[in-house]
């Protein structure tokens, strides 16, 4: 999504109303329940969030000069900077080492990369369309954020085709976008 | 509210990734040097022989070799690209034209900045407020952007641009000033009023 993303894709930026900001926070917490204790650190109560509208109906929300999350249709997706800060708050999957190279060039994640020896899927089932953070074998930080196109149970049983649609990864246009 | 402390992640100063991912970036060698200079502890952790051995253990050696070869190739390419870009930057020059509008009034046009990753709109705005004049960005005939500033401020503008370029570490870039007279009154020599 952000493979080719530059300043030119930004259409407008505007401050959002505080009520909209509150709504945004509740929505974000609804989506990731574990966020509740830290949401006020991510988006402080008194802060002014900025809405940055971009190409392809992407909306970025920035707080204190740092993009904290973005919205694509109804999904709220945290940026990797936030994922790195609060890794425990998001569902996580792990890919094997062979896949890192491809993930870092923006490829969608194929099922075998999620089921092989070096990879890890959570025990409990994650539903389709869940936003997951993607880790890699032997690394402690997340390297990408994606959206499940199959439930994890299905990934395990089918083991073929695209399992996660990649949304945001290290080194993409959003990562390098300086505010 | 329970206090949850954000985890601090250390980012590489060269490629901006967390250092453990530098090996997949395009500037591994420079990242390595940088990390060694800046964070010895982490450097030892990531690039020690033990760590490298455990990393490679899960993949077959052949595949590992292939991947590292490809990466090396890519890195070389990227370095060459950066080198070329730098050369291009050094070779190009910035042109500040002073255009006579009528006898005593001038506007200046600044072109040739697009190579340097400078936001033209922002710069125009800065000029406008700095010199208290109007400044705008327009497209020239050959589809390049130029900044037009009302009033003869070419000396100050030159100084400012040189400073900007210096901040980017580009000292050798030439900033050239030229006068352009209005064609109709080409015979009238433009007075050179003090800036």
Short mmCIF file of C-alpha atoms in Angstrom, two decimals:
data_model
loop_
_atom_site.label_atom_id
_atom_site.label_comp_id
_atom_site.label_asym_id
_atom_site.label_seq_id
_atom_site.Cartn_x
_atom_site.Cartn_y
_atom_site.Cartn_z
CA UNK A 1 0.00 0.00 0.00
CA UNK A 2 2.85 2.35 0.76
CA UNK A 3 5.36 0.93 -1.64
CA UNK A 4 5.33 4.06 -3.69
CA UNK A 5 4.32 6.79 -1.37
CA UNK A 6 5.79 10.23 -1.29
CA UNK A 7 4.89 13.68 -0.13
CA UNK A 8 3.08 14.21 -3.40
CA UNK A 9 0.45 11.68 -2.39
CA UNK A 10 -0.59 13.86 0.52
CA UNK A 11 -3.64 15.84 -0.41
CA UNK A 12 -4.51 17.80 2.67
CA UNK A 13 -3.78 18.09 6.32
CA UNK A 14 -6.12 19.41 8.93
CA UNK A 15 -6.53 19.42 12.66
CA UNK A 16 -9.32 17.17 13.84
CA UNK A 17 -11.94 18.07 16.38
CA UNK A 18 -11.38 16.85 19.89
CA UNK A 19 -14.64 14.90 19.77
CA UNK A 20 -13.52 13.18 16.59
CA UNK A 21 -10.25 12.45 18.31
CA UNK A 22 -12.06 10.83 21.24
CA UNK A 23 -14.07 8.78 18.78
CA UNK A 24 -10.93 7.72 17.02
CA UNK A 25 -9.41 6.57 20.28
CA UNK A 26 -12.43 4.49 21.26
CA UNK A 27 -12.52 2.95 17.85
CA UNK A 28 -8.84 2.12 18.00
CA UNK A 29 -9.25 0.53 21.43
CA UNK A 30 -12.27 -1.42 20.19
CA UNK A 31 -10.12 -2.90 17.51
CA UNK A 32 -7.18 -3.73 19.75
CA UNK A 33 -8.47 -4.33 23.26
CA UNK A 34 -5.04 -4.63 24.82
CA UNK A 35 -4.43 -1.02 23.94
CA UNK A 36 -6.62 0.30 26.67
CA UNK A 37 -3.92 1.05 29.25
CA UNK A 38 -1.64 2.76 26.77
CA UNK A 39 -3.99 4.61 24.49
CA UNK A 40 -3.52 7.80 26.47
CA UNK A 41 0.20 7.54 25.90
CA UNK A 42 -0.20 7.04 22.20
CA UNK A 43 -2.73 9.81 21.77
CA UNK A 44 -2.59 12.02 24.87
CA UNK A 45 -5.86 13.60 25.94
CA UNK A 46 -4.74 17.15 25.45
CA UNK A 47 -2.95 16.60 22.19
CA UNK A 48 -4.05 17.78 18.80
CA UNK A 49 -4.21 15.05 16.22
CA UNK A 50 -3.73 15.96 12.59
CA UNK A 51 -5.59 14.21 9.84
CA UNK A 52 -3.58 13.78 6.67
CA UNK A 53 -5.61 12.74 3.70
CA UNK A 54 -3.78 10.91 0.98
CA UNK A 55 -4.13 9.20 -2.34
CA UNK A 56 -6.27 6.05 -2.56
CA UNK A 57 -8.48 6.94 0.41
CA UNK A 58 -5.69 6.50 2.89
CA UNK A 59 -5.91 8.70 5.92
CA UNK A 60 -3.01 9.18 8.27
CA UNK A 61 -3.40 10.45 11.79
CA UNK A 62 -0.44 12.22 13.23
CA UNK A 63 0.12 13.27 16.82
CA UNK A 64 3.04 15.46 17.84
CA UNK A 65 4.65 15.25 14.45
CA UNK A 66 4.61 11.50 14.32
CA UNK A 67 2.20 9.44 12.29
CA UNK A 68 0.68 7.06 14.82
CA UNK A 69 -1.97 5.27 12.85
CA UNK A 70 -3.62 5.18 9.50
CA UNK A 71 -7.01 4.33 8.23
CA UNK A 72 -7.87 2.43 5.13
CA UNK A 73 -11.62 2.07 4.74
CA UNK A 74 -12.73 0.90 8.18
CA UNK A 75 -9.51 -0.52 9.49
CA UNK A 76 -7.35 1.44 11.84
CA UNK A 77 -3.79 0.32 11.53
CA UNK A 78 -0.94 1.35 13.82
CA UNK A 79 2.36 2.41 12.27
CA UNK A 80 5.47 0.39 12.99
CA UNK A 81 6.89 3.09 15.24
CA UNK A 82 3.93 2.51 17.55
CA UNK A 83 4.15 -1.25 17.20
CA UNK A 84 7.79 -1.07 18.24
CA UNK A 85 6.87 0.95 21.29
CA UNK A 86 3.95 -1.16 22.45
CA UNK A 87 4.56 -4.60 20.97
CA UNK A 88 2.42 -6.43 23.50
CA UNK A 89 -0.79 -4.73 22.39
CA UNK A 90 -1.23 -6.27 18.99
CA UNK A 91 -1.78 -9.79 17.73
CA UNK A 92 1.44 -11.14 16.39
CA UNK A 93 2.57 -13.68 13.85
CA UNK A 94 6.06 -14.70 12.92
CA UNK A 95 7.58 -15.54 9.55
CA UNK A 96 10.66 -17.61 8.88
CA UNK A 97 13.98 -16.12 7.96
CA UNK A 98 13.71 -16.82 4.26
CA UNK A 99 10.67 -14.59 4.04
CA UNK A 100 12.18 -11.46 5.55
CA UNK A 101 13.77 -10.34 2.33
CA UNK A 102 10.51 -10.48 0.47
CA UNK A 103 8.48 -8.88 3.21
CA UNK A 104 10.91 -5.98 3.31
CA UNK A 105 10.39 -5.42 -0.38
CA UNK A 106 6.66 -5.29 0.12
CA UNK A 107 5.43 -8.76 -0.82
CA UNK A 108 2.26 -10.26 0.57
CA UNK A 109 2.96 -13.12 2.92
CA UNK A 110 2.40 -16.61 1.66
CA UNK A 111 1.13 -19.34 3.95
CA UNK A 112 4.23 -21.55 3.88
CA UNK A 113 6.25 -18.67 5.32
CA UNK A 114 3.89 -18.69 8.30
CA UNK A 115 3.78 -22.41 8.94
CA UNK A 116 7.38 -23.54 8.51
CA UNK A 117 9.78 -24.35 11.33
CA UNK A 118 11.01 -20.85 12.00
CA UNK A 119 7.57 -19.28 11.90
CA UNK A 120 4.93 -18.97 14.56
CA UNK A 121 1.19 -18.54 14.52
CA UNK A 122 -0.80 -17.83 17.66
CA UNK A 123 -2.46 -20.80 19.36
CA UNK A 124 -5.96 -19.41 19.21
CA UNK A 125 -7.65 -18.74 15.94
CA UNK A 126 -7.50 -15.23 14.49
CA UNK A 127 -10.36 -14.27 12.24
CA UNK A 128 -10.15 -13.08 8.66
CA UNK A 129 -9.41 -9.35 8.31
CA UNK A 130 -7.62 -9.09 11.64
CA UNK A 131 -4.76 -6.65 11.60
CA UNK A 132 -1.62 -8.45 12.71
CA UNK A 133 1.93 -7.37 13.37
CA UNK A 134 4.54 -9.45 11.66
CA UNK A 135 7.72 -10.53 13.37
CA UNK A 136 10.59 -12.56 12.05
CA UNK A 137 12.55 -15.53 13.19
CA UNK A 138 15.41 -14.47 15.44
CA UNK A 139 14.42 -10.79 15.50
CA UNK A 140 12.77 -9.01 18.36
CA UNK A 141 11.13 -6.11 16.56
CA UNK A 142 8.23 -6.15 14.18
CA UNK A 143 9.03 -5.70 10.53
CA UNK A 144 5.59 -5.26 9.03
CA UNK A 145 1.88 -4.84 9.62
CA UNK A 146 -0.64 -6.75 7.60
CA UNK A 147 -4.19 -7.94 7.32
CA UNK A 148 -5.20 -11.58 7.36
CA UNK A 149 -6.90 -12.72 4.19
CA UNK A 150 -7.52 -16.15 5.71
CA UNK A 151 -8.15 -17.05 9.30
CA UNK A 152 -5.10 -18.57 10.95
CA UNK A 153 -6.81 -21.94 11.13
CA UNK A 154 -7.26 -21.85 7.42
CA UNK A 155 -3.64 -20.86 6.90
CA UNK A 156 -2.58 -23.90 8.88
CA UNK A 157 -4.86 -26.30 7.00
CA UNK A 158 -4.56 -24.95 3.47
CA UNK A 159 -0.95 -23.86 3.59
CA UNK A 160 -1.08 -22.35 0.13
CA UNK A 161 -1.41 -18.93 -1.39
CA UNK A 162 -1.48 -15.51 0.18
CA UNK A 163 -2.11 -15.57 3.92
CA UNK A 164 -1.52 -11.97 4.87
CA UNK A 165 -1.93 -8.89 2.80
CA UNK A 166 0.94 -6.58 3.61
CA UNK A 167 -0.03 -3.05 4.52
CA UNK A 168 2.99 -1.38 5.99
CA UNK A 169 6.60 -2.53 6.30
CA UNK A 170 10.02 -1.29 7.30
CA UNK A 171 11.44 1.00 4.68
CA UNK A 172 8.24 1.71 2.78
CA UNK A 173 6.96 5.14 1.87
CA UNK A 174 5.16 5.65 5.16
CA UNK A 175 8.17 4.56 7.19
CA UNK A 176 10.43 6.99 5.39
CA UNK A 177 7.87 9.79 5.31
CA UNK A 178 9.33 12.46 7.52
CA UNK A 179 6.95 14.74 9.26
CA UNK B 1 -4.77 4.70 34.40
CA UNK B 2 -1.98 2.21 34.81
CA UNK B 3 1.33 3.44 33.62
CA UNK B 4 2.73 1.44 30.78
CA UNK B 5 6.12 2.47 29.61
CA UNK B 6 6.82 2.56 25.94
CA UNK B 7 9.61 0.34 24.82
CA UNK B 8 12.47 2.31 23.39
CA UNK B 9 13.61 0.98 20.09
CA UNK B 10 17.01 1.90 18.85
CA UNK B 11 17.08 2.80 15.19
CA UNK B 12 19.98 2.67 12.83
CA UNK B 13 21.20 6.10 11.85
CA UNK B 14 21.99 5.08 8.32
CA UNK B 15 19.00 3.13 7.07
CA UNK B 16 16.52 3.98 9.87
CA UNK B 17 15.66 0.31 10.52
CA UNK B 18 16.09 -1.35 13.88
CA UNK B 19 19.73 -2.50 13.61
CA UNK B 20 18.83 -6.18 13.49
CA UNK B 21 17.26 -5.57 10.09
CA UNK B 22 20.22 -3.70 8.65
CA UNK B 23 21.43 -6.87 7.01
CA UNK B 24 18.39 -6.77 4.77
CA UNK B 25 18.78 -3.13 3.93
CA UNK B 26 20.75 -1.69 1.10
CA UNK B 27 23.63 -0.21 3.03
CA UNK B 28 24.77 -2.98 5.33
CA UNK B 29 28.38 -1.96 5.33
CA UNK B 30 27.74 1.59 6.33
CA UNK B 31 25.14 0.47 8.89
CA UNK B 32 27.69 -1.82 10.42
CA UNK B 33 30.30 0.90 10.70
CA UNK B 34 27.77 3.27 12.14
CA UNK B 35 26.59 0.82 14.75
CA UNK B 36 30.10 0.00 15.79
CA UNK B 37 30.82 3.66 16.32
CA UNK B 38 27.59 4.40 18.10
CA UNK B 39 26.49 1.36 20.02
CA UNK B 40 29.21 -1.17 20.60
CA UNK B 41 27.05 -3.34 22.80
CA UNK B 42 24.39 -3.89 20.23
CA UNK B 43 26.96 -4.32 17.53
CA UNK B 44 28.52 -7.21 19.41
CA UNK B 45 25.15 -8.74 19.97
CA UNK B 46 24.12 -8.67 16.35
CA UNK B 47 27.32 -9.24 14.45
CA UNK B 48 29.17 -11.65 16.73
CA UNK B 49 30.07 -15.02 15.25
CA UNK B 50 27.68 -16.85 17.55
CA UNK B 51 24.75 -14.81 16.47
CA UNK B 52 25.58 -15.26 12.83
CA UNK B 53 25.87 -19.00 13.30
CA UNK B 54 22.46 -19.38 14.90
CA UNK B 55 20.88 -17.25 12.23
CA UNK B 56 22.03 -19.42 9.41
CA UNK B 57 21.27 -22.71 11.07
CA UNK B 58 17.64 -22.97 10.01
CA UNK B 59 18.24 -22.52 6.32
CA UNK B 60 20.17 -24.77 4.04
CA UNK B 61 23.61 -23.41 3.28
CA UNK B 62 23.00 -23.20 -0.42
CA UNK B 63 19.94 -21.10 -0.06
CA UNK B 64 21.63 -18.91 2.48
CA UNK B 65 24.48 -18.28 0.10
CA UNK B 66 22.18 -17.42 -2.71
CA UNK B 67 20.28 -14.95 -0.61
CA UNK B 68 23.39 -13.25 0.65
CA UNK B 69 24.76 -13.05 -2.85
CA UNK B 70 21.66 -11.38 -4.11
CA UNK B 71 21.68 -8.99 -1.25
CA UNK B 72 25.28 -8.07 -1.90
CA UNK B 73 24.47 -7.36 -5.51
CA UNK B 74 21.59 -5.18 -4.56
CA UNK B 75 23.69 -3.31 -2.07
CA UNK B 76 26.34 -2.62 -4.67
CA UNK B 77 23.74 -1.31 -7.04
CA UNK B 78 22.26 0.96 -4.44
CA UNK B 79 25.65 2.36 -3.53
CA UNK B 80 26.39 3.10 -7.15
CA UNK B 81 23.05 4.81 -7.44
CA UNK B 82 23.70 7.00 -4.46
CA UNK B 83 27.09 7.90 -5.81
CA UNK B 84 25.56 8.88 -9.14
CA UNK B 85 22.96 10.98 -7.45
CA UNK B 86 25.58 12.82 -5.48
CA UNK B 87 27.54 13.49 -8.63
CA UNK B 88 24.45 14.81 -10.29
CA UNK B 89 23.78 17.07 -7.38
CA UNK B 90 27.30 18.42 -7.42
CA UNK B 91 27.25 18.97 -11.15
CA UNK B 92 24.00 20.88 -11.30
CA UNK B 93 23.75 24.48 -10.43
CA UNK B 94 21.16 26.82 -9.08
CA UNK B 95 20.20 29.76 -11.22
CA UNK B 96 18.97 33.01 -9.77
CA UNK B 97 17.69 35.28 -12.47
CA UNK B 98 16.91 38.91 -11.95
CA UNK B 99 14.25 40.02 -14.32
CA UNK B 100 13.53 43.67 -14.86
CA UNK B 101 9.89 44.49 -14.69
CA UNK B 102 10.16 48.23 -15.30
CA UNK B 103 13.12 50.46 -14.76
CA UNK B 104 13.43 50.25 -11.00
CA UNK B 105 11.46 47.17 -10.24
CA UNK B 106 12.63 43.62 -10.48
CA UNK B 107 11.50 40.15 -9.77
CA UNK B 108 13.83 37.24 -9.27
CA UNK B 109 13.33 33.73 -10.48
CA UNK B 110 15.08 30.81 -8.85
CA UNK B 111 15.40 27.56 -10.75
CA UNK B 112 17.43 24.38 -10.63
CA UNK B 113 16.52 23.44 -7.09
CA UNK B 114 14.49 20.33 -7.86
CA UNK B 115 17.54 18.05 -7.73
CA UNK B 116 18.15 18.83 -4.09
CA UNK B 117 14.94 17.55 -2.55
CA UNK B 118 13.87 20.99 -1.52
CA UNK B 119 10.21 21.64 -1.10
CA UNK B 120 9.64 24.52 -3.50
CA UNK B 121 6.35 25.60 -2.02
CA UNK B 122 7.78 25.77 1.45
CA UNK B 123 10.83 27.68 0.28
CA UNK B 124 8.64 30.16 -1.57
CA UNK B 125 6.68 30.68 1.60
CA UNK B 126 9.86 31.21 3.57
CA UNK B 127 11.06 33.77 1.09
CA UNK B 128 7.75 35.54 1.16
CA UNK B 129 7.85 35.98 4.90
CA UNK B 130 11.60 36.53 5.10
CA UNK B 131 11.67 39.31 2.56
CA UNK B 132 8.14 40.51 3.14
CA UNK B 133 7.23 40.18 -0.51
CA UNK B 134 5.13 37.98 -2.70
CA UNK B 135 6.65 34.68 -3.74
CA UNK B 136 5.15 31.94 -5.80
CA UNK B 137 6.00 28.66 -7.46
CA UNK B 138 5.35 28.42 -11.17
CA UNK B 139 6.02 25.91 -13.86
CA UNK B 140 8.44 26.98 -16.55
CA UNK B 141 8.13 26.11 -20.20
CA UNK B 142 10.19 22.97 -19.84
CA UNK B 143 7.97 21.66 -17.04
CA UNK B 144 10.38 22.51 -14.26
CA UNK B 145 9.45 24.49 -11.23
CA UNK B 146 10.78 27.87 -10.38
CA UNK B 147 10.20 30.30 -7.58
CA UNK B 148 9.32 33.86 -8.42
CA UNK B 149 9.97 36.45 -5.78
CA UNK B 150 8.80 40.02 -6.14
CA UNK B 151 11.50 42.58 -5.57
CA UNK B 152 15.22 42.49 -6.02
CA UNK B 153 16.41 40.18 -3.28
CA UNK B 154 18.78 38.06 -5.32
CA UNK B 155 21.75 38.57 -3.01
CA UNK B 156 19.87 37.56 0.09
CA UNK B 157 18.21 34.68 -1.70
CA UNK B 158 21.58 33.47 -2.88
CA UNK B 159 22.95 33.58 0.63
CA UNK B 160 19.97 31.70 1.99
CA UNK B 161 20.10 28.99 -0.65
CA UNK B 162 23.81 28.50 -0.12
CA UNK B 163 23.14 28.04 3.55
CA UNK B 164 20.42 25.51 2.81
CA UNK B 165 22.68 23.51 0.55
CA UNK B 166 25.45 23.58 3.09
CA UNK B 167 23.11 22.01 5.59
CA UNK B 168 22.71 19.12 3.19
CA UNK B 169 26.47 18.79 3.07
CA UNK B 170 26.77 20.11 -0.44
CA UNK B 171 29.40 22.80 -0.49
CA UNK B 172 30.54 22.68 -4.07
CA UNK B 173 27.23 23.58 -5.64
CA UNK B 174 27.32 26.67 -7.72
CA UNK B 175 24.69 29.33 -7.25
CA UNK B 176 24.73 31.63 -10.21
CA UNK B 177 23.24 35.06 -10.50
CA UNK B 178 22.26 36.54 -13.84
CA UNK B 179 20.46 39.61 -14.99
CA UNK B 180 17.77 39.44 -17.56
CA UNK B 181 16.41 42.56 -19.11
CA UNK B 182 13.00 43.01 -20.51
CA UNK B 183 13.17 42.47 -24.24
CA UNK B 184 11.29 45.55 -25.27
CA UNK B 185 13.64 47.87 -23.52
CA UNK B 186 16.70 45.81 -24.20
CA UNK B 187 18.70 48.90 -25.00
CA UNK B 188 18.18 50.52 -21.65
CA UNK B 189 20.88 49.33 -19.31
CA UNK B 190 19.34 48.25 -16.05
CA UNK B 191 20.61 50.27 -13.21
CA UNK B 192 22.10 48.18 -10.47
CA UNK B 193 20.34 49.36 -7.38
CA UNK B 194 21.66 48.31 -4.07
CA UNK B 195 19.88 45.23 -2.86
#
